[in-house]
Amino acid sequence: MRDPKLLAERFPGDFVFGVATAAFQIEGASKADGRKASIWDAFCNMPGRVFGRHNGDVACDHYNRLEDDLDLIRDMGVSAYRFSIAWPRIYPDGIGPVNEKGLDFYDRLVDGCKARGIKTYATLYHWDLPLALAGDGGWTARSTAYAFQRYARTVMARLGDRLDAVATFNEPWCSVWLSHLYGVHAPGERNMDAALHALHYTNLAHGLGMEAIRSEAPQVPAGIVLNAHRVVPGSRRAEDRAAAERAFAFHNGVFFEPYLKGAYPESFMAALGDRMPVIEAGDMETISQKMDWWGLNYYTPMRVSNDPSPDAVFPATVPAPFVSDVVTDIGWEVYPQALTDLIADLYTRYELPDLYITENGACYNMEVENGAVNDQPRLDYYRQHIEAAANAISAGYPLKGYFAWSLMDNFEWAEGYRMRFGLVHVNYETQVRTIKKSGEWYRDLARQFPHGNHRGA
Ligand code: FCB
């Protein structure tokens, strides 16, 4: 189904098509109007952490180009924008006095969206922890969860009257495991004990954040964004299937089960429970508050086999080979069926509310040639995955919206600016934006929404 208008027919008329970004990846202006450093600013300054020692000082200069970028979003034909709020702009020291100028920026952003008829989907935490809080231990400290609650309250009191939805966290898997166990993201820890503390205090912060949202802006639909993994065993052998189940508990269960069932997975607790921080009375109730929606970020499946070595630590798996030979420029396997399968599996295991795909997209690094960017592989990726999303709707799952990652090329964390995910190309020398071929295709799809026809797929 190459024609975006035909593909559009498979979605109900009130389906939300949007684009997504995150503060640290696009804003730049890292010292403007009272903002102080986040753990990512510090990480970028440490040799060997981020490709080319790239940093977020300028990024896409979005902070200074807000109105033009909002026009760009409108021109992309989408009905919604998912963005994140930078905690270090609001509380430059994490705690202490609020910085009104930081709030003013997001006021302008939200008002600018409203003036253009674009819905606002805000994320409170997309990884830019105020660096000052690292002095207390960052996410390994319980106090950080309470600092987050205060920040959440402040943001919701100011913006809550104009937000269409809010998420507490983006991908806690990354800010917990990737940041504290695998050492790839800030603060670059490789320590299971640190990671287990970050896990519980992040989950606690999610719950405290939900409380803050409910008290300040109960009308705003609230939830969390998870990069749930489609875990696939590398073979049909029993030990690989058992490995995949352990991996599911470790990579998905430690988030889904506390939020939806008020407990950590049994297999995980049996293996690592004695190294968890103290779970205080009431914590699991705080964490398992009812959510109105949840967001799924999906890019690629996770294939695993059993790790037979005697000193292997839970979940004791090793990566298994890709099945598809289509791989994006960042090295991720393209396998659209896993998106449909993942949604089906998660709704079988858990009682989940409405779903938005809050990120999906592909890394291809084509440059501008003769004023255009021919990124056909990205267009193909979007077409296949949006078809997979339509299949999930046909199968009856409550999928309400889809956000492309990303509006524009931006700071791709440890990969710096060399990995491009945008529907719009950014020239980092001139800050010129050029809509790519995939961007034009997505615009033609998104422009079909919303419309009066609310029939199903
Ligand atoms: C996700 C992040 C997002 C972006 C994409 C490629 O894990 O949420 O910020 O970097 O990956």
Short mmCIF file of C-alpha atoms and ligand atoms in Angstrom, two decimals:
data_model
loop_
_atom_site.label_atom_id
_atom_site.label_comp_id
_atom_site.label_asym_id
_atom_site.label_seq_id
_atom_site.Cartn_x
_atom_site.Cartn_y
_atom_site.Cartn_z
CA MET A 1 0.00 0.00 0.00
CA ARG A 2 2.26 2.78 -1.29
CA ASP A 3 -0.33 5.56 -1.41
CA PRO A 4 -0.57 7.26 2.00
CA LYS A 5 -4.21 8.13 1.34
CA LEU A 6 -5.10 4.47 0.95
CA LEU A 7 -3.20 3.62 4.12
CA ALA A 8 -5.10 6.40 5.90
CA GLU A 9 -8.34 4.56 5.12
CA ARG A 10 -7.32 1.87 7.59
CA PHE A 11 -7.44 4.27 10.57
CA PRO A 12 -10.46 5.77 12.32
CA GLY A 13 -11.06 9.43 11.53
CA ASP A 14 -10.15 10.60 15.04
CA PHE A 15 -6.79 8.81 15.01
CA VAL A 16 -3.93 11.08 16.09
CA PHE A 17 -0.88 11.34 13.83
CA GLY A 18 1.91 13.37 15.38
CA VAL A 19 5.64 13.99 15.52
CA ALA A 20 7.93 13.64 18.56
CA THR A 21 11.07 15.30 19.93
CA ALA A 22 12.80 15.67 23.31
CA ALA A 23 14.19 18.78 24.99
CA PHE A 24 17.87 17.89 25.27
CA GLN A 25 17.98 16.57 21.72
CA ILE A 26 16.74 19.73 19.99
CA GLU A 27 16.66 22.80 22.22
CA GLY A 28 20.30 23.89 22.55
CA ALA A 29 20.55 27.22 24.44
CA SER A 30 21.96 25.16 27.26
CA LYS A 31 22.84 28.17 29.41
CA ALA A 32 20.00 30.50 28.42
CA ASP A 33 17.53 32.10 30.80
CA GLY A 34 18.79 30.41 33.93
CA ARG A 35 19.10 26.82 32.74
CA LYS A 36 21.89 24.91 34.44
CA ALA A 37 23.62 21.66 33.51
CA SER A 38 21.94 18.27 33.36
CA ILE A 39 23.69 14.91 33.70
CA TRP A 40 23.74 14.80 29.89
CA ASP A 41 25.69 18.08 29.65
CA ALA A 42 28.28 16.59 32.00
CA PHE A 43 28.33 13.24 30.16
CA CYS A 44 28.96 15.02 26.84
CA ASN A 45 31.98 16.73 28.40
CA MET A 46 33.57 13.42 29.42
CA PRO A 47 35.92 12.07 26.75
CA GLY A 48 34.87 8.78 25.23
CA ARG A 49 31.20 8.93 26.17
CA VAL A 50 29.51 10.60 23.20
CA PHE A 51 30.57 10.23 19.57
CA GLY A 52 32.87 13.09 18.57
CA ARG A 53 32.35 14.71 21.98
CA HIS A 54 29.21 16.24 20.52
CA ASN A 55 27.03 18.08 23.02
CA GLY A 56 23.66 19.76 23.45
CA ASP A 57 24.88 23.37 23.60
CA VAL A 58 23.33 24.31 20.24
CA ALA A 59 21.61 21.14 18.98
CA CYS A 60 18.85 22.24 16.56
CA ASP A 61 18.73 25.69 18.22
CA HIS A 62 15.04 25.02 18.72
CA TYR A 63 14.94 27.23 21.83
CA ASN A 64 15.67 30.25 19.63
CA ARG A 65 13.68 29.07 16.62
CA LEU A 66 10.51 28.04 18.42
CA GLU A 67 7.98 29.86 16.24
CA ASP A 68 9.53 28.70 12.96
CA ASP A 69 9.68 25.11 14.20
CA LEU A 70 6.05 25.23 15.29
CA ASP A 71 5.19 26.44 11.78
CA LEU A 72 7.16 23.46 10.46
CA ILE A 73 5.13 21.08 12.64
CA ARG A 74 1.92 22.65 11.34
CA ASP A 75 3.21 22.32 7.76
CA MET A 76 3.85 18.62 8.40
CA GLY A 77 0.08 18.24 8.58
CA VAL A 78 0.08 16.54 11.98
CA SER A 79 -2.55 17.07 14.66
CA ALA A 80 -0.28 16.51 17.68
CA TYR A 81 3.21 17.26 18.95
CA ARG A 82 5.02 15.18 21.58
CA PHE A 83 7.79 17.12 23.32
CA SER A 84 9.56 16.97 26.66
CA ILE A 85 10.09 19.57 29.34
CA ALA A 86 13.62 20.20 30.58
CA TRP A 87 13.71 19.86 34.36
CA PRO A 88 16.97 21.92 34.53
CA ARG A 89 15.14 24.88 32.96
CA ILE A 90 12.39 24.73 35.60
CA TYR A 91 14.53 23.88 38.66
CA PRO A 92 18.12 24.58 37.57
CA ASP A 93 19.42 22.95 40.76
CA GLY A 94 16.84 20.17 40.78
CA ILE A 95 15.36 21.53 43.97
CA GLY A 96 15.33 25.07 45.33
CA PRO A 97 13.80 28.10 43.64
CA VAL A 98 11.70 27.71 40.50
CA ASN A 99 12.99 29.46 37.37
CA GLU A 100 10.05 31.34 35.86
CA LYS A 101 11.85 31.97 32.57
CA GLY A 102 12.07 28.24 32.01
CA LEU A 103 8.33 27.89 32.50
CA ASP A 104 7.75 30.84 30.17
CA PHE A 105 9.41 28.97 27.31
CA TYR A 106 7.01 26.02 27.62
CA ASP A 107 4.10 28.44 27.99
CA ARG A 108 5.03 29.87 24.59
CA LEU A 109 5.48 26.37 23.17
CA VAL A 110 2.08 25.19 24.37
CA ASP A 111 0.30 28.38 23.34
CA GLY A 112 2.02 28.22 19.95
CA CYS A 113 0.71 24.69 19.43
CA LYS A 114 -2.79 25.68 20.46
CA ALA A 115 -2.75 28.69 18.11
CA ARG A 116 -1.89 26.31 15.26
CA GLY A 117 -4.50 23.70 16.19
CA ILE A 118 -1.89 21.16 17.36
CA LYS A 119 -2.51 18.95 20.40
CA THR A 120 0.16 18.92 23.11
CA TYR A 121 1.57 15.64 24.48
CA ALA A 122 4.15 16.51 27.13
CA THR A 123 6.76 14.25 28.73
CA LEU A 124 8.07 15.36 32.11
CA TYR A 125 11.32 13.40 32.09
CA HIS A 126 13.27 12.57 28.95
CA TRP A 127 16.63 11.92 30.65
CA ASP A 128 17.94 15.42 31.45
CA LEU A 129 18.26 15.13 35.24
CA PRO A 130 19.57 18.37 36.81
CA LEU A 131 23.26 17.72 37.44
CA ALA A 132 23.04 19.11 40.97
CA LEU A 133 20.94 16.09 41.95
CA ALA A 134 23.79 13.77 40.98
CA GLY A 135 25.45 15.05 44.14
CA ASP A 136 22.83 13.18 46.14
CA GLY A 137 23.21 10.06 43.97
CA GLY A 138 20.91 10.96 41.08
CA TRP A 139 18.36 8.23 40.40
CA THR A 140 20.05 5.91 42.90
CA ALA A 141 18.79 8.22 45.68
CA ARG A 142 15.25 8.10 47.04
CA SER A 143 15.28 11.89 47.46
CA THR A 144 15.37 12.32 43.67
CA ALA A 145 11.89 10.79 43.43
CA TYR A 146 10.53 13.50 45.74
CA ALA A 147 12.38 16.22 43.84
CA PHE A 148 10.71 14.90 40.68
CA GLN A 149 7.30 15.09 42.33
CA ARG A 150 7.81 18.74 43.19
CA TYR A 151 8.97 19.52 39.65
CA ALA A 152 5.94 17.67 38.24
CA ARG A 153 3.60 19.66 40.47
CA THR A 154 5.10 22.96 39.33
CA VAL A 155 4.84 22.08 35.65
CA MET A 156 1.27 20.82 35.89
CA ALA A 157 0.14 23.87 37.88
CA ARG A 158 1.47 26.10 35.12
CA LEU A 159 0.71 24.16 31.92
CA GLY A 160 -1.98 21.67 32.94
CA ASP A 161 -4.84 23.81 31.67
CA ARG A 162 -3.52 23.47 28.08
CA LEU A 163 -2.04 19.96 27.86
CA ASP A 164 -3.85 17.23 25.97
CA ALA A 165 -1.85 14.48 27.65
CA VAL A 166 1.12 14.04 29.93
CA ALA A 167 3.63 11.23 30.51
CA THR A 168 5.74 11.05 33.64
CA PHE A 169 8.76 9.28 32.11
CA ASN A 170 10.15 8.44 28.72
CA GLU A 171 11.62 4.94 28.52
CA PRO A 172 12.67 4.23 32.10
CA TRP A 173 14.43 1.14 30.65
CA CYS A 174 17.02 3.56 29.23
CA SER A 175 17.39 5.79 32.27
CA VAL A 176 17.65 2.70 34.51
CA TRP A 177 19.39 -0.21 32.72
CA LEU A 178 21.10 1.57 29.82
CA SER A 179 22.34 4.36 32.12
CA HIS A 180 23.22 2.47 35.32
CA LEU A 181 23.92 -1.13 34.25
CA TYR A 182 25.18 -0.97 30.67
CA GLY A 183 26.92 2.42 31.03
CA VAL A 184 25.90 3.71 27.60
CA HIS A 185 23.81 6.68 28.70
CA ALA A 186 24.37 9.27 31.44
CA PRO A 187 25.54 8.86 34.16
CA GLY A 188 27.41 5.92 32.58
CA GLU A 189 27.29 3.56 35.56
CA ARG A 190 27.97 -0.18 35.15
CA ASN A 191 26.77 -1.49 38.45
CA MET A 192 23.83 -3.78 39.22
CA ASP A 193 23.31 -2.39 42.72
CA ALA A 194 23.16 1.16 41.42
CA ALA A 195 20.82 0.05 38.65
CA LEU A 196 18.44 -1.70 41.07
CA HIS A 197 18.24 1.43 43.18
CA ALA A 198 17.62 3.56 40.09
CA LEU A 199 14.89 1.11 39.09
CA HIS A 200 12.89 1.37 42.29
CA TYR A 201 13.34 5.11 42.73
CA THR A 202 12.38 5.80 39.12
CA ASN A 203 9.26 3.69 39.55
CA LEU A 204 8.53 5.49 42.81
CA ALA A 205 9.02 8.84 41.06
CA HIS A 206 6.54 7.76 38.38
CA GLY A 207 3.95 7.09 41.11
CA LEU A 208 4.70 10.32 42.95
CA GLY A 209 4.51 12.13 39.61
CA MET A 210 1.09 10.61 38.92
CA GLU A 211 -0.04 11.96 42.31
CA ALA A 212 1.30 15.40 41.41
CA ILE A 213 -0.54 15.38 38.08
CA ARG A 214 -3.80 14.25 39.70
CA SER A 215 -3.61 16.95 42.36
CA GLU A 216 -2.70 19.85 40.07
CA ALA A 217 -4.42 18.96 36.79
CA PRO A 218 -6.78 15.99 37.22
CA GLN A 219 -8.34 16.62 33.81
CA VAL A 220 -5.14 15.84 31.88
CA PRO A 221 -4.90 12.20 30.72
CA ALA A 222 -1.77 10.81 32.40
CA GLY A 223 0.47 7.84 31.74
CA ILE A 224 3.99 6.68 30.98
CA VAL A 225 6.02 5.95 27.84
CA LEU A 226 7.79 2.56 27.73
CA ASN A 227 10.14 1.06 25.18
CA ALA A 228 8.66 -2.37 25.77
CA HIS A 229 10.76 -5.01 24.06
CA ARG A 230 9.44 -7.67 21.78
CA VAL A 231 11.64 -10.43 23.20
CA VAL A 232 12.06 -13.33 20.76
CA PRO A 233 13.94 -16.55 21.64
CA GLY A 234 16.84 -17.30 19.30
CA SER A 235 15.61 -20.87 18.81
CA ARG A 236 12.72 -23.13 19.81
CA ARG A 237 14.89 -24.94 22.35
CA ALA A 238 13.46 -24.94 25.86
CA GLU A 239 16.49 -23.16 27.36
CA ASP A 240 16.20 -20.30 24.86
CA ARG A 241 12.49 -19.95 25.47
CA ALA A 242 13.12 -19.85 29.21
CA ALA A 243 15.84 -17.26 28.59
CA ALA A 244 13.37 -15.11 26.64
CA GLU A 245 10.87 -15.30 29.52
CA ARG A 246 13.57 -14.16 31.98
CA ALA A 247 14.54 -11.37 29.62
CA PHE A 248 10.89 -10.33 29.40
CA ALA A 249 10.73 -10.05 33.20
CA PHE A 250 13.97 -8.07 33.37
CA HIS A 251 13.41 -5.69 30.46
CA ASN A 252 9.61 -5.29 30.55
CA GLY A 253 8.17 -6.87 33.70
CA VAL A 254 10.10 -4.68 36.14
CA PHE A 255 8.12 -1.72 34.78
CA PHE A 256 4.77 -3.15 33.70
CA GLU A 257 4.21 -5.27 36.81
CA PRO A 258 4.80 -2.56 39.43
CA TYR A 259 2.59 -0.12 37.46
CA LEU A 260 -0.22 -2.56 36.69
CA LYS A 261 -0.01 -5.19 39.42
CA GLY A 262 1.79 -3.39 42.26
CA ALA A 263 4.63 -5.94 42.48
CA TYR A 264 7.97 -6.78 40.88
CA PRO A 265 8.13 -9.99 38.80
CA GLU A 266 8.70 -13.10 40.92
CA SER A 267 11.61 -14.49 38.86
CA PHE A 268 13.36 -11.12 39.04
CA MET A 269 12.88 -10.83 42.80
CA ALA A 270 14.06 -14.40 43.34
CA ALA A 271 17.29 -13.61 41.50
CA LEU A 272 18.00 -10.01 42.53
CA GLY A 273 15.53 -9.06 45.28
CA ASP A 274 18.17 -9.16 48.02
CA ARG A 275 20.08 -6.39 46.23
CA MET A 276 17.06 -4.08 45.82
CA PRO A 277 16.81 -1.00 48.02
CA VAL A 278 14.31 -1.02 50.86
CA ILE A 279 10.79 -0.99 49.45
CA GLU A 280 8.97 1.10 52.03
CA ALA A 281 5.38 0.56 53.11
CA GLY A 282 3.08 2.23 50.60
CA ASP A 283 5.63 2.39 47.77
CA MET A 284 3.96 -0.24 45.61
CA GLU A 285 0.53 1.41 46.07
CA THR A 286 2.02 4.75 45.02
CA ILE A 287 3.61 3.15 41.95
CA SER A 288 0.51 1.26 40.81
CA GLN A 289 -1.92 4.14 40.41
CA LYS A 290 -4.37 3.90 37.57
CA MET A 291 -3.17 5.40 34.30
CA ASP A 292 -5.37 6.84 31.55
CA TRP A 293 -3.10 5.79 28.70
CA TRP A 294 0.36 4.47 28.01
CA GLY A 295 2.88 5.08 25.26
CA LEU A 296 4.88 2.46 23.38
CA ASN A 297 8.19 3.32 21.72
CA TYR A 298 9.12 0.63 19.21
CA TYR A 299 12.04 0.36 16.80
CA THR A 300 13.34 -3.22 16.62
CA PRO A 301 12.89 -6.63 18.27
CA MET A 302 15.18 -8.07 20.97
CA ARG A 303 16.40 -11.57 20.11
CA VAL A 304 18.00 -13.57 22.94
CA SER A 305 19.49 -16.97 23.68
CA ASN A 306 20.36 -18.64 26.96
CA ASP A 307 23.75 -17.74 28.46
CA PRO A 308 24.98 -21.07 29.88
CA SER A 309 28.03 -19.67 31.73
CA PRO A 310 27.83 -20.47 35.47
CA ASP A 311 28.51 -16.89 36.61
CA ALA A 312 25.93 -15.31 34.26
CA VAL A 313 23.76 -12.79 36.10
CA PHE A 314 19.96 -12.69 35.71
CA PRO A 315 18.49 -12.61 33.11
CA ALA A 316 21.49 -14.63 31.82
CA THR A 317 20.99 -14.12 28.10
CA VAL A 318 23.17 -13.39 25.09
CA PRO A 319 22.03 -11.65 21.90
CA ALA A 320 20.74 -13.95 19.13
CA PRO A 321 21.20 -13.23 15.41
CA PHE A 322 18.80 -11.07 13.40
CA VAL A 323 16.24 -12.80 11.23
CA SER A 324 15.78 -10.01 8.68
CA ASP A 325 18.72 -8.71 6.68
CA VAL A 326 17.21 -5.23 6.50
CA VAL A 327 19.11 -3.13 9.03
CA THR A 328 19.03 0.66 9.54
CA ASP A 329 22.14 2.86 9.63
CA ILE A 330 22.32 2.59 13.44
CA GLY A 331 22.39 -1.21 13.12
CA TRP A 332 18.85 -2.03 14.23
CA GLU A 333 16.98 -4.89 12.55
CA VAL A 334 13.84 -3.93 10.64
CA TYR A 335 11.05 -6.34 11.54
CA PRO A 336 7.56 -4.71 11.48
CA GLN A 337 5.62 -7.81 12.50
CA ALA A 338 7.23 -7.58 15.94
CA LEU A 339 5.27 -4.36 16.58
CA THR A 340 1.91 -6.06 16.05
CA ASP A 341 3.02 -9.13 18.01
CA LEU A 342 4.32 -7.02 20.88
CA ILE A 343 1.03 -5.17 21.29
CA ALA A 344 -0.91 -8.45 21.21
CA ASP A 345 1.39 -10.07 23.78
CA LEU A 346 1.28 -7.12 26.19
CA TYR A 347 -2.53 -6.91 26.11
CA THR A 348 -2.66 -10.66 26.79
CA ARG A 349 -0.40 -10.35 29.81
CA TYR A 350 -1.69 -7.11 31.33
CA GLU A 351 -4.81 -5.01 31.74
CA LEU A 352 -3.59 -1.98 29.85
CA PRO A 353 -5.40 1.27 29.10
CA ASP A 354 -5.51 3.07 25.72
CA LEU A 355 -2.31 2.97 23.73
CA TYR A 356 -0.38 5.54 21.73
CA ILE A 357 2.69 4.60 19.76
CA THR A 358 4.74 7.52 21.07
CA GLU A 359 7.88 6.78 19.02
CA ASN A 360 8.64 4.80 15.91
CA GLY A 361 11.02 5.60 13.11
CA ALA A 362 14.32 4.77 11.47
CA CYS A 363 17.90 5.99 11.30
CA TYR A 364 19.17 6.66 7.79
CA ASN A 365 21.85 9.24 7.23
CA MET A 366 21.13 10.51 3.70
CA GLU A 367 22.18 14.09 3.10
CA VAL A 368 20.63 16.87 1.03
CA GLU A 369 21.34 16.56 -2.69
CA ASN A 370 20.06 19.19 -5.11
CA GLY A 371 17.79 20.55 -2.40
CA ALA A 372 16.13 17.21 -1.58
CA VAL A 373 16.71 14.19 0.66
CA ASN A 374 15.89 10.87 -0.98
CA ASP A 375 15.43 8.60 2.06
CA GLN A 376 13.33 5.88 0.49
CA PRO A 377 14.35 3.26 3.14
CA ARG A 378 12.91 5.47 5.89
CA LEU A 379 9.70 5.92 3.92
CA ASP A 380 9.49 2.13 3.54
CA TYR A 381 10.08 1.67 7.27
CA TYR A 382 7.23 4.07 8.11
CA ARG A 383 4.88 2.49 5.62
CA GLN A 384 5.50 -1.03 6.94
CA HIS A 385 5.23 -0.05 10.60
CA ILE A 386 2.14 2.08 10.15
CA GLU A 387 0.59 -0.92 8.39
CA ALA A 388 1.59 -3.01 11.42
CA ALA A 389 -0.15 -0.43 13.62
CA ALA A 390 -3.28 -0.64 11.44
CA ASN A 391 -3.19 -4.42 11.87
CA ALA A 392 -3.23 -3.95 15.65
CA ILE A 393 -6.34 -1.76 15.33
CA SER A 394 -8.02 -4.34 13.07
CA ALA A 395 -7.29 -6.95 15.73
CA GLY A 396 -9.18 -4.80 18.26
CA TYR A 397 -6.40 -3.25 20.36
CA PRO A 398 -7.15 0.30 21.63
CA LEU A 399 -4.46 2.13 19.65
CA LYS A 400 -5.39 5.80 19.46
CA GLY A 401 -2.39 7.54 17.95
CA TYR A 402 1.05 7.34 16.38
CA PHE A 403 4.00 9.72 16.72
CA ALA A 404 6.92 9.61 14.31
CA TRP A 405 10.41 9.81 15.81
CA SER A 406 11.45 12.33 14.92
CA LEU A 407 10.23 15.64 13.60
CA MET A 408 13.81 16.49 12.69
CA ASP A 409 17.38 15.17 12.91
CA ASN A 410 18.76 15.80 16.38
CA PHE A 411 21.26 14.85 19.10
CA GLU A 412 21.06 11.05 19.15
CA TRP A 413 22.46 10.62 22.69
CA ALA A 414 25.72 8.59 22.76
CA GLU A 415 25.79 8.66 18.94
CA GLY A 416 25.85 12.46 18.83
CA TYR A 417 24.65 14.09 15.60
CA ARG A 418 25.93 11.39 13.28
CA MET A 419 22.75 9.31 13.50
CA ARG A 420 19.75 10.94 11.85
CA PHE A 421 16.14 10.02 12.64
CA GLY A 422 14.32 13.08 11.26
CA LEU A 423 11.48 13.41 8.80
CA VAL A 424 13.14 16.79 8.31
CA HIS A 425 16.87 17.11 7.65
CA VAL A 426 18.85 19.58 9.78
CA ASN A 427 22.04 21.17 8.51
CA TYR A 428 23.91 21.75 11.78
CA GLU A 429 26.13 24.45 10.23
CA THR A 430 23.31 26.64 9.00
CA GLN A 431 20.30 25.24 10.91
CA VAL A 432 18.45 25.01 7.60
CA ARG A 433 15.59 22.48 7.74
CA THR A 434 14.72 20.44 4.61
CA ILE A 435 11.69 18.14 4.54
CA LYS A 436 12.83 14.69 3.39
CA LYS A 437 10.99 12.44 0.95
CA SER A 438 9.72 10.42 3.95
CA GLY A 439 8.53 13.67 5.53
CA GLU A 440 6.45 14.54 2.49
CA TRP A 441 4.94 11.05 2.50
CA TYR A 442 4.14 11.26 6.23
CA ARG A 443 2.63 14.72 5.75
CA ASP A 444 0.31 13.36 3.06
CA LEU A 445 -0.82 10.65 5.47
CA ALA A 446 -1.17 12.90 8.53
CA ARG A 447 -3.15 15.52 6.60
CA GLN A 448 -6.00 13.05 6.26
CA PHE A 449 -6.64 13.42 10.02
CA PRO A 450 -8.74 14.20 11.85
CA HIS A 451 -11.80 13.82 9.68
CA GLY A 452 -15.45 13.06 10.24
CA ASN A 453 -15.24 9.36 9.49
CA HIS A 454 -14.66 7.61 12.82
CA ARG A 455 -15.00 4.08 11.56
CA GLY A 456 -12.56 1.40 12.60
CA ALA A 457 -9.79 -0.16 10.56
C1 FCB B 1 14.55 6.39 21.91
C2 FCB B 1 14.57 7.72 22.62
C3 FCB B 1 14.60 8.91 21.69
C4 FCB B 1 15.46 8.66 20.48
C5 FCB B 1 15.14 7.34 19.83
C6 FCB B 1 15.94 7.03 18.59
O1 FCB B 1 15.10 5.41 22.76
O2 FCB B 1 13.43 7.86 23.44
O3 FCB B 1 15.00 10.02 22.45
O4 FCB B 1 16.79 8.81 20.79
O5 FCB B 1 15.31 6.30 20.74
#
